[in-house]
PDB file of C-alpha atoms in Angstrom:
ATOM      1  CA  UNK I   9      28.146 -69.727 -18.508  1.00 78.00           C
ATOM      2  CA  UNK I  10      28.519 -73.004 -16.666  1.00 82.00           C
ATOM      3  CA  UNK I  11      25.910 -73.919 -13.850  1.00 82.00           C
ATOM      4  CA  UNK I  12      25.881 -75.643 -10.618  1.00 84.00           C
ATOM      5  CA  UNK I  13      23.814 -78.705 -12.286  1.00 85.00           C
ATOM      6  CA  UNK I  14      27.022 -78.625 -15.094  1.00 84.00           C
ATOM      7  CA  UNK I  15      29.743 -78.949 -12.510  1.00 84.00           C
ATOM      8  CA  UNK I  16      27.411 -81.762 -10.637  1.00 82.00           C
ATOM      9  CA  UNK I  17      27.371 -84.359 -13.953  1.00 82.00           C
ATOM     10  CA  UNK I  18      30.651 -83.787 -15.711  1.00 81.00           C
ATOM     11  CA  UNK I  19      32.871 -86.525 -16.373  1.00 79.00           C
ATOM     12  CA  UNK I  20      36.502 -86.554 -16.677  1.00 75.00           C
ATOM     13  CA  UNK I  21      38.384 -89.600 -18.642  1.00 73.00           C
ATOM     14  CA  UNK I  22      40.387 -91.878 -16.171  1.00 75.00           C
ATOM     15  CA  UNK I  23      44.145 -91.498 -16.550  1.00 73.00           C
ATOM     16  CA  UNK I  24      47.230 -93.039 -15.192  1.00 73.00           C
ATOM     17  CA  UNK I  25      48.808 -90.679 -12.369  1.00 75.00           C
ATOM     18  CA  UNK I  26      45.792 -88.866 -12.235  1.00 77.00           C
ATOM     19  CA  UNK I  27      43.824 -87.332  -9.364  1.00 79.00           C
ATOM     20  CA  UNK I  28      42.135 -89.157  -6.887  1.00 79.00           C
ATOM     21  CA  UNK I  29      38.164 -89.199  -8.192  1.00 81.00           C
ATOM     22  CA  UNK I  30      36.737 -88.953  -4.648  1.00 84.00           C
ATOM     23  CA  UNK I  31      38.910 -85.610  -3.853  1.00 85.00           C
ATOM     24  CA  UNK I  32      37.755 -83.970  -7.265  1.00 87.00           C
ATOM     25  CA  UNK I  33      33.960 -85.563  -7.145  1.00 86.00           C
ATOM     26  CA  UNK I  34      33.930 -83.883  -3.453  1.00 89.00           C
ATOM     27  CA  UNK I  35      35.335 -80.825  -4.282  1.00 89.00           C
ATOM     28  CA  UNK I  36      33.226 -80.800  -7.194  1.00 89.00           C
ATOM     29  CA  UNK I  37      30.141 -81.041  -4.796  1.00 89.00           C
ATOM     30  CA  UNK I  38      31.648 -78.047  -2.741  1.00 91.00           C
ATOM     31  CA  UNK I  39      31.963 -75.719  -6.146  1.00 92.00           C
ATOM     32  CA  UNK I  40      28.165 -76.770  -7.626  1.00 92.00           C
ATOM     33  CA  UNK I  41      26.717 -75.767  -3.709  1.00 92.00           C
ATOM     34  CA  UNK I  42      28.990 -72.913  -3.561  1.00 93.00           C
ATOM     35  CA  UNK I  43      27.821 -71.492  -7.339  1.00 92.00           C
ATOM     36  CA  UNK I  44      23.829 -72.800  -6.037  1.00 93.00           C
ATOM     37  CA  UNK I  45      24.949 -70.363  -2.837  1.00 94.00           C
ATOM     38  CA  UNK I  46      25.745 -67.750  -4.839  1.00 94.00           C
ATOM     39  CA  UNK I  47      22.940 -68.331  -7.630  1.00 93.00           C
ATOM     40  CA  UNK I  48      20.537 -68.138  -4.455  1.00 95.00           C
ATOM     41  CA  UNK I  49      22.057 -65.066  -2.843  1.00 96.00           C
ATOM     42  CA  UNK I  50      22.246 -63.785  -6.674  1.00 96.00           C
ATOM     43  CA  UNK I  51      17.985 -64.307  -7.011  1.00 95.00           C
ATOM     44  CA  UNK I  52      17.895 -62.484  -3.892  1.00 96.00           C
ATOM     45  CA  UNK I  53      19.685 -59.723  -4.314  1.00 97.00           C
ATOM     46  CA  UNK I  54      17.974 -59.596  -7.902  1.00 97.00           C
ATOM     47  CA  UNK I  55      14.830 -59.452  -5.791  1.00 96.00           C
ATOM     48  CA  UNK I  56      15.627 -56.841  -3.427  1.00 97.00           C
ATOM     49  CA  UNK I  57      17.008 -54.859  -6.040  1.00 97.00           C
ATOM     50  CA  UNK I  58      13.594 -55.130  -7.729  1.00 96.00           C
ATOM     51  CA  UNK I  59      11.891 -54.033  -4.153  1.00 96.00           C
ATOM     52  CA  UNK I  60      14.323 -51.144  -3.833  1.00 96.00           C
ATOM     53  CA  UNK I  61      14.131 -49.894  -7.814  1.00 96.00           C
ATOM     54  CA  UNK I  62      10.048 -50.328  -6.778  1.00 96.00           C
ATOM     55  CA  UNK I  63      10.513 -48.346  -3.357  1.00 96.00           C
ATOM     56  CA  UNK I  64      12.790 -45.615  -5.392  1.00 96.00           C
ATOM     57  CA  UNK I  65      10.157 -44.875  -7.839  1.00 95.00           C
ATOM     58  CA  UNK I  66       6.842 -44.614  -4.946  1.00 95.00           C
ATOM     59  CA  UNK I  67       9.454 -42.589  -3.490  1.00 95.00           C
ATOM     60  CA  UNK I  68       9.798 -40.467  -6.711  1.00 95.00           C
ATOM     61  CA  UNK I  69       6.152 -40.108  -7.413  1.00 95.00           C
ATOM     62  CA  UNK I  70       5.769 -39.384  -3.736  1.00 95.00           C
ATOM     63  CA  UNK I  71       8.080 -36.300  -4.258  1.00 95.00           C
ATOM     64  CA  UNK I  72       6.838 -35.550  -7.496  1.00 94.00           C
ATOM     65  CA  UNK I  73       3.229 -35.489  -5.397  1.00 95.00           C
ATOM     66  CA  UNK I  74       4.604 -33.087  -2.679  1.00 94.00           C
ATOM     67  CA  UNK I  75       6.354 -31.348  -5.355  1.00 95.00           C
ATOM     68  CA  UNK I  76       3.118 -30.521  -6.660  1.00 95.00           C
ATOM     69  CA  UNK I  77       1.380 -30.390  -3.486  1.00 95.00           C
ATOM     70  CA  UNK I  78       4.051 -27.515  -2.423  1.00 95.00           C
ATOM     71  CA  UNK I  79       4.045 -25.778  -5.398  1.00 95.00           C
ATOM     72  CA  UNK I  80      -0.140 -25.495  -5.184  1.00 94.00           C
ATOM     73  CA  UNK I  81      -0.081 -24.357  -1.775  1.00 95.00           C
ATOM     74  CA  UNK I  82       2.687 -21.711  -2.508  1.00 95.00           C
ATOM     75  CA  UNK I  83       0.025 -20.773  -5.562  1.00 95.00           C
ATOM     76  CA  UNK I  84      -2.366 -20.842  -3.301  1.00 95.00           C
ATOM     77  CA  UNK I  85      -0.807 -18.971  -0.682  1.00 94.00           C
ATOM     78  CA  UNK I  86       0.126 -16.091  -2.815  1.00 94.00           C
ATOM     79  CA  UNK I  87      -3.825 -16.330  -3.951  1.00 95.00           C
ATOM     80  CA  UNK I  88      -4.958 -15.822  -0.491  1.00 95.00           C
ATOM     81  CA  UNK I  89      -2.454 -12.668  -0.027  1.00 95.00           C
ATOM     82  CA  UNK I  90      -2.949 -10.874  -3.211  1.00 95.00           C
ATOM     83  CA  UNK I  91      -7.011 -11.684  -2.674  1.00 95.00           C
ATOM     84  CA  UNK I  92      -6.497 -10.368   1.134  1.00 96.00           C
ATOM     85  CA  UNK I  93      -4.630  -7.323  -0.014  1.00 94.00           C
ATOM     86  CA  UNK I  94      -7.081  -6.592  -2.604  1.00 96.00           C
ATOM     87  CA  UNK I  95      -9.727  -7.047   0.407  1.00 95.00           C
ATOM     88  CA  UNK I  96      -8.134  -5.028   2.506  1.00 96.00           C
ATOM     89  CA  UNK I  97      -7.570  -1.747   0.461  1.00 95.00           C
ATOM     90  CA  UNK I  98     -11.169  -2.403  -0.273  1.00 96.00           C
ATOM     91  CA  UNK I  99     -12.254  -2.593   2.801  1.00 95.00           C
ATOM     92  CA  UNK I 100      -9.759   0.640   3.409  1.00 96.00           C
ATOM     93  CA  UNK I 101     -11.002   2.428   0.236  1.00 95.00           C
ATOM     94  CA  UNK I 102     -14.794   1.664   1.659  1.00 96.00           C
ATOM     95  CA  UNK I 103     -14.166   3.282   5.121  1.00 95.00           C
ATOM     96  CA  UNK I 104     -12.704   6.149   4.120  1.00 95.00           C
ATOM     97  CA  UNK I 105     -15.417   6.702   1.822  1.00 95.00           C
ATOM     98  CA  UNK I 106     -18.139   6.016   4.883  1.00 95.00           C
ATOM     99  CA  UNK I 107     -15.526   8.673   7.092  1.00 95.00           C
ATOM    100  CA  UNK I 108     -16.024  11.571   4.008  1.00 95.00           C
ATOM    101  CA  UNK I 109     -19.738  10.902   3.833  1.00 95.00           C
ATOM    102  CA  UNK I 110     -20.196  11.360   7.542  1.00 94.00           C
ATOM    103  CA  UNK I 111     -18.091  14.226   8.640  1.00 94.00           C
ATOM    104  CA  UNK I 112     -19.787  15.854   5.230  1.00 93.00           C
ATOM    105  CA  UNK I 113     -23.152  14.786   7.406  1.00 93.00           C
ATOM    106  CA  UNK I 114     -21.696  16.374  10.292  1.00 93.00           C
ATOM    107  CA  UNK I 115     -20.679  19.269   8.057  1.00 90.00           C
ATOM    108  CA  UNK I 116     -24.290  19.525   6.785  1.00 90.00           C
ATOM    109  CA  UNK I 117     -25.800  19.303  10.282  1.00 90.00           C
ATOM    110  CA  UNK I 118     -23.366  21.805  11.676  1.00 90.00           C
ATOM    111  CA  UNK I 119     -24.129  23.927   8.963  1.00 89.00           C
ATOM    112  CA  UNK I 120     -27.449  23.628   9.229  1.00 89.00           C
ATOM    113  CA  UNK I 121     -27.179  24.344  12.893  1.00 87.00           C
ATOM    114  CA  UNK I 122     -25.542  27.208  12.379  1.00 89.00           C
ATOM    115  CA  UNK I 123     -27.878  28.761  10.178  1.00 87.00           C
ATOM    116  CA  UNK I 124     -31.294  27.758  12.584  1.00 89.00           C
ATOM    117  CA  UNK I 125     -29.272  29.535  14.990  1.00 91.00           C
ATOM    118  CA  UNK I 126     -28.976  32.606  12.763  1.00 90.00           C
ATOM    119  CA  UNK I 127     -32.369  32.207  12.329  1.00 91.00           C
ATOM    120  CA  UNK I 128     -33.437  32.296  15.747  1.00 93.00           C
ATOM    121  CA  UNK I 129     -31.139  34.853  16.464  1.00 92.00           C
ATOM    122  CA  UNK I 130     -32.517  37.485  13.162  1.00 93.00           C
ATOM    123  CA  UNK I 131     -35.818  36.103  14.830  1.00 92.00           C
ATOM    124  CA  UNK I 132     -34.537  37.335  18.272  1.00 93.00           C
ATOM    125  CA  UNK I 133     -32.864  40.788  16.681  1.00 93.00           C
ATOM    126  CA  UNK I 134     -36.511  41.331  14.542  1.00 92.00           C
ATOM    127  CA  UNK I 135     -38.465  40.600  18.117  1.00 93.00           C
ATOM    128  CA  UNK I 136     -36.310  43.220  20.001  1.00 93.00           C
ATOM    129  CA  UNK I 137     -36.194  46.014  17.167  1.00 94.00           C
ATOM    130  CA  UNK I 138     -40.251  45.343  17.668  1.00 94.00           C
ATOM    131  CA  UNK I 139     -40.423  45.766  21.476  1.00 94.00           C
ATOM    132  CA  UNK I 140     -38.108  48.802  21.431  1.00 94.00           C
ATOM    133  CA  UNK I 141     -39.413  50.379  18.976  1.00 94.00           C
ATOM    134  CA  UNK I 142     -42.855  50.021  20.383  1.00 94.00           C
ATOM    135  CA  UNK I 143     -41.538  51.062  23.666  1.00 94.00           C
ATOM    136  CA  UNK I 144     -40.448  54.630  21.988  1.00 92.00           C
ATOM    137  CA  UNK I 145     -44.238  54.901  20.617  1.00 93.00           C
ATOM    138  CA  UNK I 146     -45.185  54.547  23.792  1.00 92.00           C
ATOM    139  CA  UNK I 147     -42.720  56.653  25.445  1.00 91.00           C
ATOM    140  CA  UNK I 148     -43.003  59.484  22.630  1.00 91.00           C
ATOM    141  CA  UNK I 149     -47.068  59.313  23.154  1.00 90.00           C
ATOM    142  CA  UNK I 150     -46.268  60.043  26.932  1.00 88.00           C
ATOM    143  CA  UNK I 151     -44.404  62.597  26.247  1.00 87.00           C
ATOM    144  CA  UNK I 152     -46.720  64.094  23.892  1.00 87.00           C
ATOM    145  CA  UNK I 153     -49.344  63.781  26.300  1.00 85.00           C
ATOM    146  CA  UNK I 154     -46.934  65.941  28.954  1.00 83.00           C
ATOM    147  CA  UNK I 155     -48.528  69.780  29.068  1.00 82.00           C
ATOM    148  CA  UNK I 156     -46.425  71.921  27.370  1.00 78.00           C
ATOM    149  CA  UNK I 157     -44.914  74.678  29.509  1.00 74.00           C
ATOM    150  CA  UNK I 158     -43.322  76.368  27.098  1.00 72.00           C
ATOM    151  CA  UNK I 159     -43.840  80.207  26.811  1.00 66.00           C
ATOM    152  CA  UNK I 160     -45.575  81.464  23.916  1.00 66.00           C
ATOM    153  CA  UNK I 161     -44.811  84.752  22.707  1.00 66.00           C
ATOM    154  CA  UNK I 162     -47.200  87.535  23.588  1.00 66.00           C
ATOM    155  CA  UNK I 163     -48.344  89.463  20.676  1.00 59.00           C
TER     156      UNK I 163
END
């Protein structure tokens, strides 16, 4: 590959007829800036390719990163809703454990209402079979005490 500094210091023999030296040394000039032109805007584009490969591959891990980052807090996500299911049909399964223990308590207490009332009713039923029968006594001793008119046979 020939360079700028190549085109600046070569030397062409001297012939009859030939070119005029200042037109070629000048235009020579013009071809070694225009190859230093492109050599520079060459090393810069060399450069910003360099920048840009560097940018492409933060830009990569970056992804990679969310990537990562979404796939976690889709894990995560579905963690939190299976845990909060699991939660909830505890929570469900608890309460409707609590609900059968109290309406058996308010079973129990009805039933055991029921049967102080029977009791206080037998009690009630006993007391009254008492007082009536006690009120025959004393009707059957009055009316034992009653003279009895009654005719007895002569004989």
């Amino acid at each position: 590959m020939i360079s700028s500094e190549d085109v600046r210091h070569v030397t062409f023999d001297k012939a009859f007829q030939g070119y005029r030296r200042e037109d070629v040394d000048d235009y020579l000039k013009q071809v070694a800036q225009a190859m230093d032109d492109l050599a520079a805007q060459n090393d810069d584009l060399q450069k910003k390719l360099v920048m840009l490969a560097q940018r492409i591959e933060k830009y990569r891990t970056m992804e990679n990163s969310l990537s990562t980052s979404m796939i976690n807090a889709q894990r995560m996500g579905d963690s939190i809703i299976r845990e909060s299911k699991q939660k909830a049909a505890e929570i469900i399964r608890s309460a409707n454990i609590k609900a059968e223990d109290r309406e058996q308590r308010a079973r129990d207490d009805v039933d055991a209402g029921q049967r102080q009332e029977i009791v206080t009713l037998k009690g009630e039923a006993d007391s009254f079979k008492r007082s009536l029968i006690e009120m025959y006594r004393k009707h059957i001793n009055l009316i034992n005490k009653l003279p009895d008119y009654t005719r007895r046979p002569r004989g």
